[in-house]
Amino acid sequence: MDYILRRILYAIPIALGVTVIVFSLVYMGPVDPLTAVTPDDAEPHVIEMIKKQYGFDKPIPVQYLIWLKRALMGDFGVSLQSNRPVIEEVIPALRKTMMLAMVATGLAFSVAFVLGVLAAYHNGTWMDRIFTGTAVIGVSVPNYWLSIVLVVIFAVELNWLPAVGMGPRGSGEWEWDLVHIRYLILPVIAVSAIPVGIITRTTRACVLEMLSQEFVPALHSKGITSVRVLVHVVRNAAPTVLAATGIQFGHLLGGSILVETVFVWPGTGYLLNESIFRRDFPVLQGTIAVLAIFFVLINLIVDIVQTWLDPRIKRG
Amino acid sequence: MAEVEALRPGAEAEVPIGAIVARGYWGTVAYRLSQDPVTIAFGVVLILIFLAAIFAPVLAPHDPYKTNMPMRLTAIGTPGFLLGGDELGRDMLTRLLYGGRVSLFMGLTPVLLALLIGGSLGVTAGFVGGKVNMGIMRVMDVFYAFPTVLLAIGLTGALGTGSRNLLIAITVILSPPIARVAESVTTQVRAFDFVEAARASGADTSTIIRVHVLSNVLGPILIYTTSLVSVSIIISAGLSFLGFGVTPPTADWGLMLATLRTTIWANPYVAVLPGLMIFITSMCFNLLSDGMRNAMDMRF
Amino acid sequence: MTDGPTPDAVATAAPQGAERFLEVRGLKKYFPVKGGVLNRTIAHVQAVDDISFDVAKGETLGIVGESGCGKSTTARLLMRLIEPDSGTVHFDGRVIGASNGIPVREMRRQMQMVFQDSYSSLNARLPVEATVAFGPIVHGVSRPEARERARRLLYDVGLDASRFMKRYPHELSGGQRQRVNVARALALQPRVLILDEAVSALDKSVEAQVLNLLLDLKKEYDLTYVFISHDLNVVQYVSDRVLVMYLGQVVEIGPVDEIYANPRHPYTRALLSSRPSMDPERRITEPPLSGDPPNPINPPSGCRFHTRCAFANEVCARVTPVLSTFGDDARHEVACHMMSPGSGHPDAPARA
């Protein structure tokens, strides 16, 4: 309990640090921050307004506080491209990225957990080698290349699945029907590669460690069948594996930009990519802020859930 | 005090080790590596990739920049264009050889920089401890609190595109994890009495770090760092793939993959070749780092 | 050791006629304890609480006490591996670390330490020869010369240098490693050696060998020892004088024969009676120590031993006894109300 409270308190300065970095992104670039957040064709009175709104006439710490206060209320400024509030661009995109990440994490977990347990249980056999090899491939394969390969195989050669988009005729509206799910398959496989690799390795290492502990032979000697032993081991390995899965989910939220670009999947990654090329700084900053805070929260939740599931873990 | 008998000092009643081969730490690591065929095999592949990149000007059959419209999107196996031609008719084999130079440089440089920066920050934090440790590690935690790829993209987005900024961005994302590992192993080593003994010998902090701490922490830090090479290569090529890094017409695996992506309907097999190279290189580094880990992980 | 014919009233119990080589005065070290949600300092461990003693040139002072009583902290304070909160140490007449005294670095050349854990105190990545030669090299001795010195010392501690110098710690046995540690400590040609449980982790037979090596080396190099151990038999074997510590304080100090034959403090008596003795004549009928020592974060008031003392009285919980001489032997000091005339303890002798 004490740990959980301390963990929550600890997340606050981290989250603030994250906002400081996101805020300073605007000052790192070669362009003047005022220019960066102002449309090129802005009228002088608009520029004046933006200047006031952001507090560019004030010292930088004050500017940060102004920015933070507005950011906490969901106000990340206005997109230079669409003239809409940034948050209205980010939220729908985040929803689409989340969907991709959730389905991919679920798939990765189910596949990787089985692979990892089997590999550990048959430690040293051909099965172990194949599954460990799969895991190495998973973490070694650039997912943007995997995306292209998948498109080549399933769209170009076999013509089974669509190559890009998230719906027929470039529709951005999602429905849970067979027509739309066909668009989801390839991106999900592509972003699952890394999580599959990492979760397989974590599961294997965790189960191997369990199997090496004394209680396993003890269970066997009591005549308990290996299936029951397996259940026991799996239950003990679960907290660590779930934690790894949670972290992978967080990484997918911020890391699917390349896959989204290949598949023209209108998520946050795609939004980021566009914002960089169009020099739409408010959108870049807002998207990163939202994703990074999400990541901090996910890490926090993972830690708390893990502590709750596995009270043996002592933390300082 | 019956048990305390005046034995001659030097009477060795206890020599537990038979034939001792005093190899030392790195000697043992080399020996263990030599017993691991998988690591050796992928290590050899990696050396070949490096040699091919280094000797690209000698090996390449064509000019990497000379366009040749009749040879546009030539299929693999065409005489003279062994791996086909790209969207401007340039020889793929040549471009892949030259691309290796850029991609390997863009992938390895940030790792080395991060090893220097993150490693020294982590060792300092671990050795000095206290408030210095708090200060350094909390800042690292903040960078660590970003999803890796997102931070890299945010930084390139902010700094502006181009290879130099890309190198900076990747160095920044790789330094905190190295600092964490370095801090944790240094903190462990610092607790050993030999550090106190060295201090008692009158050695100053920099001598202790140089002689006693680095000899113990460098192994684990290097193991961890090699495991980041693959990530670095994938991300740096990925950012070039997005167009944030290397600019055309430079040959770079990531950038080549990006431009060829538009040709997958016409010439899919040539289009995937640059990515295949990224994949193979990154896999070699991953397996090499696993092999190193096994060889260097010594618990006597 | 020299015998002092005239009693000395100075409450330091230094042997008469011998130079006071180390003078420890009021040494104190509290370690902060962090805790709570905000990880603030919530308490202090009173590891070493105002201790004073002297060590004479050429003698061996044994320091005994249960684990956690502050013995090792005392050793590290003497070496200045940790900074004392207060108190001074004079080394050969000069204050360690003071501006007009002896610099810490210079003190460390003359005073060296051997640690308990023979494995943890050797760098696993360095061959034995490099470990021993490290100190001299740090102090400006040329590398070949330092290596030569290392080889000679390895020989002196009973290790065949030609066989051992290139070995790594994991290729040595515990006894061999501890010999290397002794050689390393001697490499700077120190005058004082602090041995912090230096033989405690060794097997009995090996322990005896290393002890005898230490006694030989002491003669050979004209050394002064501070010998810290929880093993009363070993301390009796090597020491000239013995200091007994309890919860960060000195409870009794005196010549070894006097302490062992005639312990005055109930804690010393309990310690001695709890050790296994082969000789029924020497058994002391004293209730053995029960339970663990109290928490040094919140040590008992008054005499810290009163919670475990069979003779504790109301005054013991109230007043802290002062370490002082009594009777005819000026070299034997005890901190106990029962020994102090007029202390208020019913068993105390009448005021003189």
Coordinates of C-alpha atoms in Angstrom, one line a residue, chain B residues 1-18 20-26 191-204 207-208 210-213 215-217 220 296 298 300, chain C residues 76 79-81 105 108 111-112 115-117 119-126 134-135 138-139 158-159 163 166-168 170-176 179 184 188 204-206 208-209 211-213 216 233-234 236-237:
Chain B
M1 CA 42.5 -22.1 22.5
A2 CA 43.4 -25.6 21.7
E3 CA 42.6 -25.2 18.1
V4 CA 45.0 -22.4 17.6
E5 CA 48.2 -24.1 17.0
A6 CA 51.3 -22.5 15.8
L7 CA 51.1 -23.6 12.3
R8 CA 53.7 -22.1 10.0
P9 CA 52.2 -19.4 7.9
G10 CA 52.2 -20.6 4.4
A11 CA 51.2 -24.1 5.2
E12 CA 48.6 -24.6 2.5
A13 CA 46.2 -27.2 3.6
E14 CA 43.6 -25.9 1.1
V15 CA 44.2 -25.6 -2.6
P16 CA 40.8 -26.3 -4.1
I17 CA 41.6 -25.6 -7.7
G18 CA 43.3 -28.1 -9.9
I20 CA 44.2 -23.3 -13.4
V21 CA 44.3 -21.5 -16.7
A22 CA 44.6 -17.9 -15.7
R23 CA 42.9 -16.4 -18.7
G24 CA 41.4 -13.4 -17.0
Y25 CA 37.9 -12.1 -17.7
W26 CA 38.2 -11.0 -21.3
A191 CA 29.1 -1.8 -2.3
F192 CA 31.9 -4.2 -2.6
D193 CA 34.7 -3.9 0.0
F194 CA 37.4 -3.6 -2.6
V195 CA 36.2 -0.1 -3.5
E196 CA 36.6 0.8 0.2
A197 CA 39.9 -0.9 0.3
A198 CA 41.0 1.1 -2.8
R199 CA 39.9 4.3 -1.0
A200 CA 41.8 3.2 2.0
S201 CA 44.9 2.8 -0.2
G202 CA 44.6 6.5 -0.8
A203 CA 43.4 6.3 -4.4
D204 CA 41.3 9.3 -5.6
T207 CA 41.6 6.3 -10.1
I208 CA 39.1 4.0 -8.3
R210 CA 39.2 3.8 -13.8
V211 CA 40.9 0.8 -12.2
H212 CA 38.3 -0.8 -10.0
V213 CA 34.8 0.2 -11.1
S215 CA 36.8 -3.2 -14.9
N216 CA 33.7 -4.5 -13.3
V217 CA 30.9 -2.5 -14.9
P220 CA 27.5 -5.6 -18.3
M296 CA 30.1 -12.4 -20.4
M298 CA 30.0 -14.9 -15.2
F300 CA 31.7 -17.8 -10.3
Chain C
R76 CA 35.7 2.6 9.1
M79 CA 40.2 4.9 8.4
R80 CA 38.0 7.8 7.5
L81 CA 36.1 5.7 5.1
R105 CA 45.7 10.4 2.6
R108 CA 45.9 6.0 5.1
M111 CA 47.1 2.9 8.7
Q112 CA 45.6 0.1 6.6
F115 CA 38.1 -6.5 5.7
Q116 CA 36.0 -9.5 6.7
D117 CA 34.7 -10.7 3.3
Y119 CA 35.9 -12.2 -1.7
S120 CA 34.2 -8.8 -1.8
S121 CA 37.3 -7.0 -0.8
L122 CA 39.2 -8.2 -3.8
N123 CA 38.5 -6.9 -7.3
A124 CA 37.5 -10.0 -9.3
R125 CA 38.8 -8.5 -12.5
L126 CA 42.3 -7.9 -11.3
F134 CA 47.7 -0.9 -6.6
G135 CA 48.3 1.0 -3.4
V138 CA 48.7 5.1 -6.3
H139 CA 51.3 6.5 -4.0
G158 CA 52.8 -17.4 2.6
L159 CA 51.8 -17.5 -1.0
R163 CA 52.4 -19.5 -8.7
K166 CA 48.7 -13.9 -12.0
R167 CA 45.7 -15.6 -10.5
Y168 CA 42.3 -14.1 -10.1
H170 CA 38.0 -16.8 -7.8
E171 CA 40.9 -19.1 -8.4
L172 CA 41.9 -18.9 -4.7
S173 CA 40.6 -20.4 -1.5
G174 CA 39.2 -18.2 1.2
G175 CA 42.3 -18.4 3.3
Q176 CA 44.5 -17.6 0.3
R179 CA 46.4 -13.7 2.8
R184 CA 47.5 -5.6 0.0
L188 CA 51.9 0.6 1.7
K204 CA 38.8 -23.0 12.0
S205 CA 42.1 -24.5 10.8
V206 CA 42.6 -21.8 8.2
A208 CA 44.5 -20.4 13.0
Q209 CA 47.0 -20.3 10.2
L211 CA 46.1 -15.7 12.9
N212 CA 49.6 -17.0 13.4
L213 CA 50.6 -15.3 10.1
D216 CA 54.4 -13.2 12.8
N233 CA 38.6 -16.8 22.0
V234 CA 40.4 -15.3 19.0
Q236 CA 42.0 -13.4 23.8
Y237 CA 44.6 -15.1 21.7

